Amino acid sequence: MNVPVQLNRLTEDYQKSDAAHHIHAFVDQKALNAEGPRVMVRGEGLYLWDSEGKRYLDGMSGLWCTQLGYGRRDLTAAAASQMDQLAYYNMFFHTTHPAVIELSELLFSLLPGHYSHVIYTNSGSEANEVLIRTVRRYWQVVGQPQKKIMIGRWNGYHGSTLAASALGGMKFMHEMGGLIPDVAHIDEPYWYVHGGELTPAEFGRRCALQLEEKILELGAENVAGFIAEPFQGAGGMIFPPESYWPEIQRICRQYDVLLCADEVIGGFGRTGEWFAHQHFGFEPDTLSIAKGLTSGYLPMGGLVLSKRIADALVEHGGVFAHGLTYSGHPVAAAVALANLKALRDEGIVRQVKDDTGPYLQKILHEVFGNHPMIGEIQGTGLLAALQFAEDKSTRKRFDNENDLAWQCRTFGFEEGVIIRSTLGRMIMAPALVATRTELDELVEKTRIAVDRTARIAGKL
Ligand code: PXG
């Protein structure tokens, strides 16, 4: 299937024009302009090709989103057919359309039974913006309008718009004008870095108890909800210790604080369960979704509500003054529907749980279990992080771990594999359709990149 793309422009020409007009995400634009971005031109399955014809195995599913991989003709056909039939209509004038109705039916057939309604958005950031307003509106409707404060976590990520970045705990984003009132944060449950002498179980409980302390400090009567990713994604693919989520759930229930799971990365099969909270065994009141909902083929997100919240809003709330031009966009909905059908009918989520997920975790442990550079391997399903360590016995990290991880990522690109770096962790989250052979290639190329990094760090 290696069909070359006919390009009528040179890479340098694209780069020059890009530099002239485009501000990229999370980058020093001047430095990027000097370097010139890679120009990606084609995708098929797990593979991408750049404008120079170089092929990459995409170990990150784009940005954790292409569950079905690239080039799925059933998704493009669903989009084309919906565009021909009804390219756009909205949810404002007492109207709806079949694509969004059928998508919701399928979505709730995949979700646990205590969820009943969804508000569609175009992205994960928007889902979390909508979350804040919906949660506050819920508390108004049930007669506790003073419950407004949202608690998030340091190093959590909930998006890049104003309120979503405030909910998140990326301090460097807050410093760039990203704060709003009535938001508080507690520490992240990252045992490898912050656990000190505590066992993971003790540390997990300690982190969870911070939520109780914060609620008591702010007054439970003022706290609307706690938002967290079931595992931190952008923050470094960090799994909390097993003691964490049961304790968080107990605290939220005890103080009547809504438990809001950000499933933007964890949702749609990534862990081998349909949703990551099912893997970790807790029951959130709301779910923020996006990314894998459409396999990234079109932008779409949403906020899923439990029956308790939806009943209050629908039965007692009257008008909820909220709406987006593109909520439930018919073409995005048609693609999401085709995507979820494929994930279900081709048994892909089950395959991640029973076969490819355990296989990836097994080969990672075989290859990196005794690696001199890797202090911890975390993961489940098609999701994994490798933690760099200078001294594995004391969990001491390299002073320049960020540079090393970035270097490792660059070596990966040279070797033809895309993996992601965050601080001292290398992350992989390949498409859920990955075969064992592709996972072998992912891990082997990652090993070469890590070994090259280990040589620079004096570990090999
Ligand atoms: N919540 C979570 C948990 C996310 O990971 C968002 C919300 C925001 O979604 P949108 O669709 O507005 O981008 C995200 C996004 C990375 C990376 O490098 C991760 C995300 C976005 C960009 C980069 O890991 N996640």
Coordinates of C-alpha atoms and ligand atoms in Angstrom, one line a residue:
M1 CA 0.0 0.0 0.0
N2 CA 3.0 2.3 -0.3
V3 CA 1.5 4.6 -2.8
P4 CA 3.7 7.6 -3.2
V5 CA 2.0 11.0 -2.9
Q6 CA 2.5 13.3 -5.9
L7 CA 3.7 16.6 -4.5
N8 CA 4.1 19.5 -6.8
R9 CA 6.1 21.6 -4.2
L10 CA 9.4 21.1 -2.5
T11 CA 9.6 20.5 1.2
E12 CA 11.5 23.7 1.7
D13 CA 8.8 25.6 -0.1
Y14 CA 6.1 24.2 2.2
Q15 CA 8.3 25.0 5.2
K16 CA 9.0 28.5 4.1
S17 CA 5.3 29.3 3.6
D18 CA 4.4 27.6 6.9
A19 CA 6.9 29.7 8.7
A20 CA 5.4 32.8 7.1
H21 CA 1.9 32.3 8.3
H22 CA 1.4 29.7 10.9
I23 CA 1.8 29.6 14.7
H24 CA 2.2 26.0 15.8
A25 CA 1.2 24.4 19.2
F26 CA 3.4 24.5 22.3
V27 CA 6.6 25.5 20.5
D28 CA 9.1 28.3 20.2
Q29 CA 8.0 29.4 16.8
K30 CA 11.2 31.2 15.9
A31 CA 13.3 28.1 16.6
L32 CA 10.8 25.9 14.7
N33 CA 11.0 28.2 11.7
A34 CA 14.8 27.9 11.7
E35 CA 14.6 24.1 11.9
G36 CA 11.6 23.6 9.5
P37 CA 8.8 21.3 10.5
R38 CA 8.4 17.8 9.0
V39 CA 5.6 17.9 6.4
M40 CA 3.4 14.9 6.8
V41 CA 1.6 14.0 3.6
R42 CA 0.0 10.5 3.9
G43 CA -1.2 8.0 6.4
E44 CA -2.2 4.3 6.1
G45 CA -2.8 2.0 9.0
L46 CA -0.2 2.7 11.6
Y47 CA 2.2 4.4 9.1
L48 CA 2.8 8.0 8.1
W49 CA 4.9 9.4 5.2
D50 CA 6.5 12.8 5.1
S51 CA 7.1 15.0 2.0
E52 CA 10.6 13.4 1.6
G53 CA 9.1 9.9 1.3
K54 CA 10.3 8.8 4.7
R55 CA 8.0 6.3 6.5
Y56 CA 7.2 6.4 10.2
L57 CA 5.4 3.9 12.5
D58 CA 3.2 6.3 14.4
G59 CA 3.5 5.1 18.0
M60 CA 1.3 7.9 19.3
S61 CA -1.9 7.5 17.3
G62 CA -1.5 11.1 16.0
L63 CA -2.2 12.8 19.4
W64 CA -3.6 9.8 21.2
C65 CA -6.6 9.8 18.8
T66 CA -6.4 7.6 15.7
Q67 CA -7.9 4.4 17.3
L68 CA -8.5 2.9 13.9
G69 CA -5.3 4.1 12.3
Y70 CA -5.1 6.1 9.1
G71 CA -6.8 5.6 5.8
R72 CA -10.0 3.9 6.8
R73 CA -12.3 4.0 3.8
D74 CA -15.4 3.3 5.8
L75 CA -14.9 6.5 7.8
T76 CA -14.2 8.6 4.7
A77 CA -17.3 7.0 3.0
A78 CA -19.5 7.8 6.0
A79 CA -18.3 11.5 5.9
A80 CA -18.8 11.8 2.1
S81 CA -22.3 10.2 2.2
Q82 CA -23.4 12.5 5.1
M83 CA -22.0 15.5 3.3
D84 CA -24.0 14.7 0.3
Q85 CA -27.2 14.1 2.3
L86 CA -27.1 16.9 5.0
A87 CA -23.7 18.6 5.4
Y88 CA -24.8 20.8 8.2
Y89 CA -27.7 21.6 10.5
N90 CA -27.8 22.6 14.2
M91 CA -29.5 21.9 17.5
F92 CA -30.8 25.4 18.1
F93 CA -34.2 25.7 16.4
H94 CA -35.9 22.7 18.0
T95 CA -34.3 20.4 15.4
T96 CA -32.2 17.3 15.3
H97 CA -30.9 14.9 12.7
P98 CA -30.5 11.1 12.3
A99 CA -26.7 11.0 12.5
V100 CA -26.5 12.5 16.0
I101 CA -29.5 10.4 17.2
E102 CA -27.9 7.2 16.0
L103 CA -24.5 8.2 17.4
S104 CA -26.0 8.8 20.9
E105 CA -27.8 5.5 20.8
L106 CA -24.6 3.7 20.0
L107 CA -22.6 5.7 22.5
F108 CA -24.9 4.9 25.4
S109 CA -25.0 1.3 24.4
L110 CA -21.3 1.2 25.1
L111 CA -21.3 3.2 28.3
P112 CA -22.3 1.9 31.8
G113 CA -26.0 2.2 32.4
H114 CA -26.0 5.1 34.9
Y115 CA -25.1 7.6 32.1
S116 CA -28.0 8.9 30.0
H117 CA -27.2 12.2 28.2
V118 CA -24.4 14.0 26.3
I119 CA -23.7 17.5 25.3
Y120 CA -21.6 17.4 22.1
T121 CA -18.7 19.7 21.5
N122 CA -15.9 20.0 18.9
S123 CA -12.9 19.2 21.1
G124 CA -11.7 18.0 24.5
S125 CA -11.0 21.6 25.7
E126 CA -14.6 22.5 24.9
A127 CA -15.9 19.5 26.7
N128 CA -14.2 20.7 29.8
E129 CA -15.4 24.3 29.3
V130 CA -18.9 22.9 29.0
L131 CA -18.2 20.8 32.1
I132 CA -17.7 23.8 34.3
R133 CA -20.9 25.5 33.3
T134 CA -22.9 22.3 33.4
V135 CA -21.7 21.3 36.8
R136 CA -22.4 24.8 38.2
R137 CA -25.8 24.8 36.6
Y138 CA -26.6 21.5 38.1
W139 CA -25.9 22.8 41.6
Q140 CA -28.0 25.8 41.0
V141 CA -30.9 23.6 39.9
V142 CA -30.7 21.4 42.9
G143 CA -30.6 24.5 45.2
Q144 CA -26.9 24.8 46.1
P145 CA -25.8 27.7 43.8
Q146 CA -22.8 28.4 46.1
K147 CA -21.2 25.1 45.0
K148 CA -19.0 26.6 42.3
I149 CA -15.3 25.6 42.9
M150 CA -13.7 23.0 40.7
I151 CA -10.7 21.1 42.0
G152 CA -8.1 19.8 39.6
R153 CA -4.6 18.5 39.9
W154 CA -1.1 19.9 39.4
N155 CA 0.3 18.5 36.1
G156 CA -3.2 17.5 35.0
Y157 CA -4.1 18.4 31.4
H158 CA -7.7 19.4 30.4
G159 CA -7.1 21.5 27.3
S160 CA -5.7 24.7 26.1
T161 CA -8.7 27.1 26.2
L162 CA -8.9 29.5 29.1
A163 CA -11.1 27.6 31.6
A164 CA -9.8 24.2 30.5
S165 CA -6.1 25.2 31.1
A166 CA -7.1 26.7 34.4
L167 CA -8.7 23.3 35.4
G168 CA -5.4 21.7 34.3
G169 CA -2.3 22.0 36.4
M170 CA 0.3 23.1 33.9
K171 CA 1.8 26.0 35.8
F172 CA 3.6 27.4 32.7
M173 CA 0.2 27.6 31.0
H174 CA -1.3 29.4 34.0
E175 CA 1.6 31.9 33.9
M176 CA 0.6 32.8 30.3
G177 CA -2.8 34.2 31.3
G178 CA -4.5 30.9 32.0
L179 CA -6.3 31.3 35.3
I180 CA -10.0 31.8 36.3
P181 CA -11.6 32.2 39.7
D182 CA -13.0 29.3 41.7
V183 CA -10.5 26.7 40.7
A184 CA -8.1 24.9 43.1
H185 CA -5.5 22.2 42.7
I186 CA -4.1 19.2 44.6
D187 CA -0.9 17.3 43.9
E188 CA -0.6 14.6 41.2
P189 CA -0.3 10.9 42.3
Y190 CA 3.1 10.4 40.6
W191 CA 4.8 8.0 42.9
Y192 CA 8.1 7.6 41.0
V193 CA 8.9 11.3 41.4
H194 CA 7.0 12.4 44.6
G195 CA 6.6 9.2 46.5
G196 CA 9.7 9.5 48.7
E197 CA 9.9 6.7 51.2
L198 CA 6.2 5.9 51.0
T199 CA 5.0 2.6 49.4
P200 CA 2.9 3.2 46.3
A201 CA -0.2 2.2 48.3
E202 CA 0.6 4.7 51.1
F203 CA 1.4 7.4 48.6
G204 CA -1.8 6.8 46.7
R205 CA -3.9 7.2 49.8
R206 CA -1.9 10.3 50.9
C207 CA -2.6 12.0 47.5
A208 CA -6.2 11.2 47.7
L209 CA -6.5 12.5 51.3
Q210 CA -5.2 15.9 49.9
L211 CA -8.6 16.1 48.2
E212 CA -10.4 15.7 51.5
E213 CA -8.1 18.4 53.1
K214 CA -8.7 20.8 50.2
I215 CA -12.5 20.2 50.3
L216 CA -12.5 20.9 54.1
E217 CA -10.3 24.0 53.6
L218 CA -12.6 25.4 50.9
G219 CA -15.8 24.2 52.6
A220 CA -17.7 21.3 51.1
E221 CA -20.7 23.5 50.6
N222 CA -18.6 25.5 48.0
V223 CA -17.0 22.7 46.0
A224 CA -18.8 21.7 42.8
G225 CA -16.6 19.0 41.4
F226 CA -13.2 17.3 41.2
I227 CA -11.8 16.7 37.7
A228 CA -9.0 14.3 36.9
E229 CA -7.8 12.1 34.1
P230 CA -8.1 8.4 35.2
F231 CA -4.3 8.3 34.2
Q232 CA -2.5 11.5 33.4
G233 CA -1.8 11.6 29.6
A234 CA 0.0 14.8 28.5
G235 CA 1.5 15.0 32.0
G236 CA 3.6 11.9 31.3
M237 CA 1.3 8.8 31.1
I238 CA 1.2 8.4 34.8
F239 CA -0.8 5.7 36.5
P240 CA -1.9 6.4 40.1
P241 CA -1.3 3.7 42.7
E242 CA -4.2 1.3 43.1
S243 CA -5.2 2.8 46.4
Y244 CA -5.9 6.2 44.8
W245 CA -9.2 6.0 42.9
P246 CA -11.3 4.1 45.6
E247 CA -10.3 6.7 48.1
I248 CA -11.0 9.6 45.8
Q249 CA -14.4 8.2 45.1
R250 CA -15.2 7.8 48.8
I251 CA -14.2 11.4 49.4
C252 CA -16.3 12.8 46.5
R253 CA -19.4 10.8 47.7
Q254 CA -18.9 11.8 51.4
Y255 CA -18.8 15.5 50.6
D256 CA -21.2 15.5 47.7
V257 CA -18.6 16.7 45.2
L258 CA -19.1 15.6 41.6
L259 CA -16.5 13.2 40.3
C260 CA -15.6 14.3 36.8
A261 CA -13.4 12.0 34.7
D262 CA -11.5 13.4 31.8
E263 CA -11.6 10.5 29.3
V264 CA -10.4 12.5 26.4
I265 CA -7.3 10.2 26.1
G266 CA -8.4 7.2 28.1
G267 CA -11.8 6.7 26.3
F268 CA -12.7 4.4 23.4
G269 CA -10.6 1.4 24.1
R270 CA -7.1 2.7 24.9
T271 CA -6.8 0.6 28.1
G272 CA -8.6 -2.4 26.7
E273 CA -11.9 -1.3 28.4
W274 CA -14.2 1.1 26.6
F275 CA -13.4 3.8 29.1
A276 CA -10.4 4.2 31.4
H277 CA -12.5 4.6 34.6
Q278 CA -13.7 1.0 34.0
H279 CA -10.1 -0.1 34.0
F280 CA -9.4 1.7 37.3
G281 CA -12.7 0.7 38.8
F282 CA -14.5 3.9 39.8
E283 CA -17.8 5.5 38.8
P284 CA -17.6 9.2 37.7
D285 CA -20.6 11.5 37.5
T286 CA -19.4 13.0 34.2
L287 CA -17.1 12.0 31.4
S288 CA -15.3 14.4 29.0
I289 CA -14.7 12.7 25.7
A290 CA -13.1 13.6 22.3
K291 CA -10.2 12.2 20.3
G292 CA -11.0 8.5 19.8
L293 CA -14.7 9.3 19.5
T294 CA -14.0 9.9 15.7
S295 CA -10.5 8.3 15.6
G296 CA -9.5 11.9 15.0
Y297 CA -10.9 12.0 11.5
L298 CA -13.0 15.0 12.3
P299 CA -13.1 17.2 15.4
M300 CA -15.7 16.1 17.9
G301 CA -16.0 15.9 21.7
G302 CA -18.7 15.8 24.3
L303 CA -19.6 15.8 28.0
V304 CA -21.4 12.7 29.1
L305 CA -23.7 13.1 32.1
S306 CA -25.0 10.6 34.7
K307 CA -28.7 10.2 35.0
R308 CA -28.6 12.1 38.3
I309 CA -27.2 15.2 36.6
A310 CA -29.2 14.9 33.4
D311 CA -32.5 14.4 35.3
A312 CA -32.0 17.5 37.3
L313 CA -31.1 19.6 34.2
V314 CA -33.9 18.1 32.0
E315 CA -36.7 17.7 34.5
H316 CA -36.1 20.8 36.7
G317 CA -33.6 23.1 35.0
G318 CA -35.7 24.9 32.4
V319 CA -33.6 26.6 29.7
F320 CA -29.9 25.9 29.9
A321 CA -28.3 28.9 28.1
H322 CA -25.6 27.0 26.3
G323 CA -25.0 25.9 22.7
L324 CA -22.3 25.7 20.0
T325 CA -22.9 26.1 16.3
Y326 CA -21.3 22.8 15.6
S327 CA -22.6 20.7 18.5
G328 CA -23.5 17.3 17.1
H329 CA -22.3 18.2 13.6
P330 CA -23.9 15.7 11.2
V331 CA -20.6 14.9 9.4
A332 CA -18.6 14.5 12.6
A333 CA -21.5 12.4 14.1
A334 CA -21.6 10.1 11.0
V335 CA -17.9 9.6 11.2
A336 CA -18.1 8.9 15.0
L337 CA -20.9 6.4 14.4
A338 CA -18.8 4.6 11.7
N339 CA -15.8 4.6 14.0
L340 CA -17.6 3.3 17.1
K341 CA -19.3 0.6 15.0
A342 CA -15.9 -0.5 13.6
L343 CA -14.4 -0.6 17.1
R344 CA -17.3 -2.7 18.4
D345 CA -18.0 -4.9 15.4
E346 CA -14.4 -5.7 14.5
G347 CA -13.8 -6.7 18.2
I348 CA -10.9 -4.2 18.4
V349 CA -11.4 -3.2 22.0
R350 CA -11.6 -6.8 23.0
Q351 CA -8.5 -7.6 21.0
V352 CA -6.6 -4.8 22.9
K353 CA -7.8 -6.3 26.2
D354 CA -7.1 -10.0 25.4
D355 CA -4.3 -10.0 22.9
T356 CA -2.4 -7.0 21.7
G357 CA -2.5 -5.1 25.0
P358 CA -1.0 -7.9 27.1
Y359 CA 1.5 -8.6 24.2
L360 CA 2.8 -5.0 24.1
Q361 CA 3.2 -5.0 27.9
K362 CA 5.0 -8.3 27.8
I363 CA 7.5 -7.3 25.1
L364 CA 8.1 -4.0 26.8
H365 CA 9.0 -5.8 30.0
E366 CA 11.2 -8.3 28.2
V367 CA 13.1 -5.5 26.4
F368 CA 13.3 -2.8 29.0
G369 CA 12.8 -4.7 32.3
N370 CA 16.6 -4.7 32.9
H371 CA 17.6 -1.8 30.8
P372 CA 20.2 0.4 32.5
M373 CA 18.3 3.6 31.6
I374 CA 14.7 2.6 32.5
G375 CA 13.5 2.8 36.1
E376 CA 9.9 2.0 35.6
I377 CA 7.5 0.7 33.0
Q378 CA 3.9 1.6 33.4
G379 CA 1.0 0.8 31.1
T380 CA -1.9 -1.3 30.2
G381 CA -3.7 -2.0 26.9
L382 CA -2.0 -0.1 24.1
L383 CA -0.5 2.5 26.4
A384 CA 2.9 2.6 28.0
A385 CA 5.5 4.9 29.6
L386 CA 9.2 4.3 30.1
Q387 CA 10.6 6.3 33.0
F388 CA 14.3 7.3 32.6
A389 CA 16.3 6.9 35.8
E390 CA 20.0 7.8 36.5
D391 CA 20.0 5.5 39.6
K392 CA 17.2 2.9 39.5
S393 CA 17.7 1.8 43.1
T394 CA 17.1 5.3 44.6
R395 CA 14.7 6.5 41.8
K396 CA 17.2 9.3 41.1
R397 CA 16.4 11.0 37.8
F398 CA 18.8 12.7 35.4
D399 CA 19.2 16.5 35.9
N400 CA 18.8 16.9 32.2
E401 CA 16.0 14.3 31.8
N402 CA 13.9 16.6 29.7
D403 CA 16.7 17.1 27.2
L404 CA 17.4 13.3 27.1
A405 CA 13.8 12.4 26.5
W406 CA 13.6 15.0 23.7
Q407 CA 16.8 13.6 22.2
C408 CA 15.3 10.1 22.4
R409 CA 12.2 11.3 20.6
T410 CA 14.4 12.8 17.9
F411 CA 16.3 9.5 17.6
G412 CA 13.0 7.8 17.2
F413 CA 12.1 10.0 14.3
E414 CA 15.4 9.1 12.7
E415 CA 14.8 5.4 13.2
G416 CA 11.3 5.8 11.7
V417 CA 9.1 5.6 14.9
I418 CA 7.1 8.3 16.6
I419 CA 7.1 8.2 20.4
R420 CA 6.4 11.1 22.7
S421 CA 8.6 12.6 25.4
T422 CA 7.5 14.3 28.6
L423 CA 10.1 15.3 31.2
G424 CA 11.9 12.0 31.8
R425 CA 9.3 9.7 30.3
M426 CA 8.9 8.2 26.9
I427 CA 5.3 7.4 26.0
M428 CA 3.7 5.2 23.4
A429 CA 0.0 4.9 22.5
P430 CA -0.3 3.2 19.1
A431 CA -3.5 2.8 17.1
L432 CA -5.8 0.1 18.6
V433 CA -5.6 -1.8 15.3
A434 CA -1.9 -2.5 15.8
T435 CA -0.9 -6.0 15.0
R436 CA 1.7 -8.0 17.0
T437 CA 4.2 -7.5 14.1
E438 CA 3.7 -3.7 14.3
L439 CA 4.1 -3.7 18.0
D440 CA 7.3 -5.7 17.6
E441 CA 8.6 -3.0 15.3
L442 CA 7.4 -0.2 17.6
V443 CA 9.3 -1.7 20.6
E444 CA 12.4 -2.6 18.5
K445 CA 12.7 0.9 17.1
T446 CA 12.1 2.4 20.5
R447 CA 14.8 0.2 21.9
I448 CA 17.3 1.5 19.4
A449 CA 16.3 5.1 20.2
V450 CA 16.6 4.5 24.0
D451 CA 19.9 2.7 23.5
R452 CA 21.3 5.7 21.5
T453 CA 20.0 8.0 24.3
A454 CA 21.6 5.7 27.0
R455 CA 25.0 6.1 25.2
I456 CA 24.7 9.9 25.4
A457 CA 23.8 9.6 29.1
G458 CA 26.8 7.3 29.7
K459 CA 24.6 4.3 30.6
L460 CA 25.6 2.0 27.8
Ligands
PXG1 N1 -8.3 16.5 28.2 C1 -7.3 15.7 28.1 C2 -7.1 14.6 29.1 C3 -6.4 15.8 27.0 O1 -5.4 14.9 26.9 C4 -7.7 17.6 26.2 C5 -8.6 17.5 27.3 C6 -8.0 18.7 25.2 O2 -8.5 18.2 24.0 P1 -8.4 19.1 22.7 O3 -9.2 18.3 21.7 O4 -9.1 20.4 23.0 O5 -7.0 19.2 22.3 C7 -6.6 16.8 26.0 C8 -5.7 17.0 24.9 C9 0.2 15.5 24.3 C10 -1.1 16.2 24.0 O6 1.2 16.0 23.8 C11 -2.2 15.9 24.6 C12 -3.4 16.6 24.2 C13 -3.4 17.6 23.3 C14 -2.2 17.9 22.7 C15 -1.0 17.3 23.1 O7 0.2 14.6 25.0 N2 -4.6 16.2 24.9

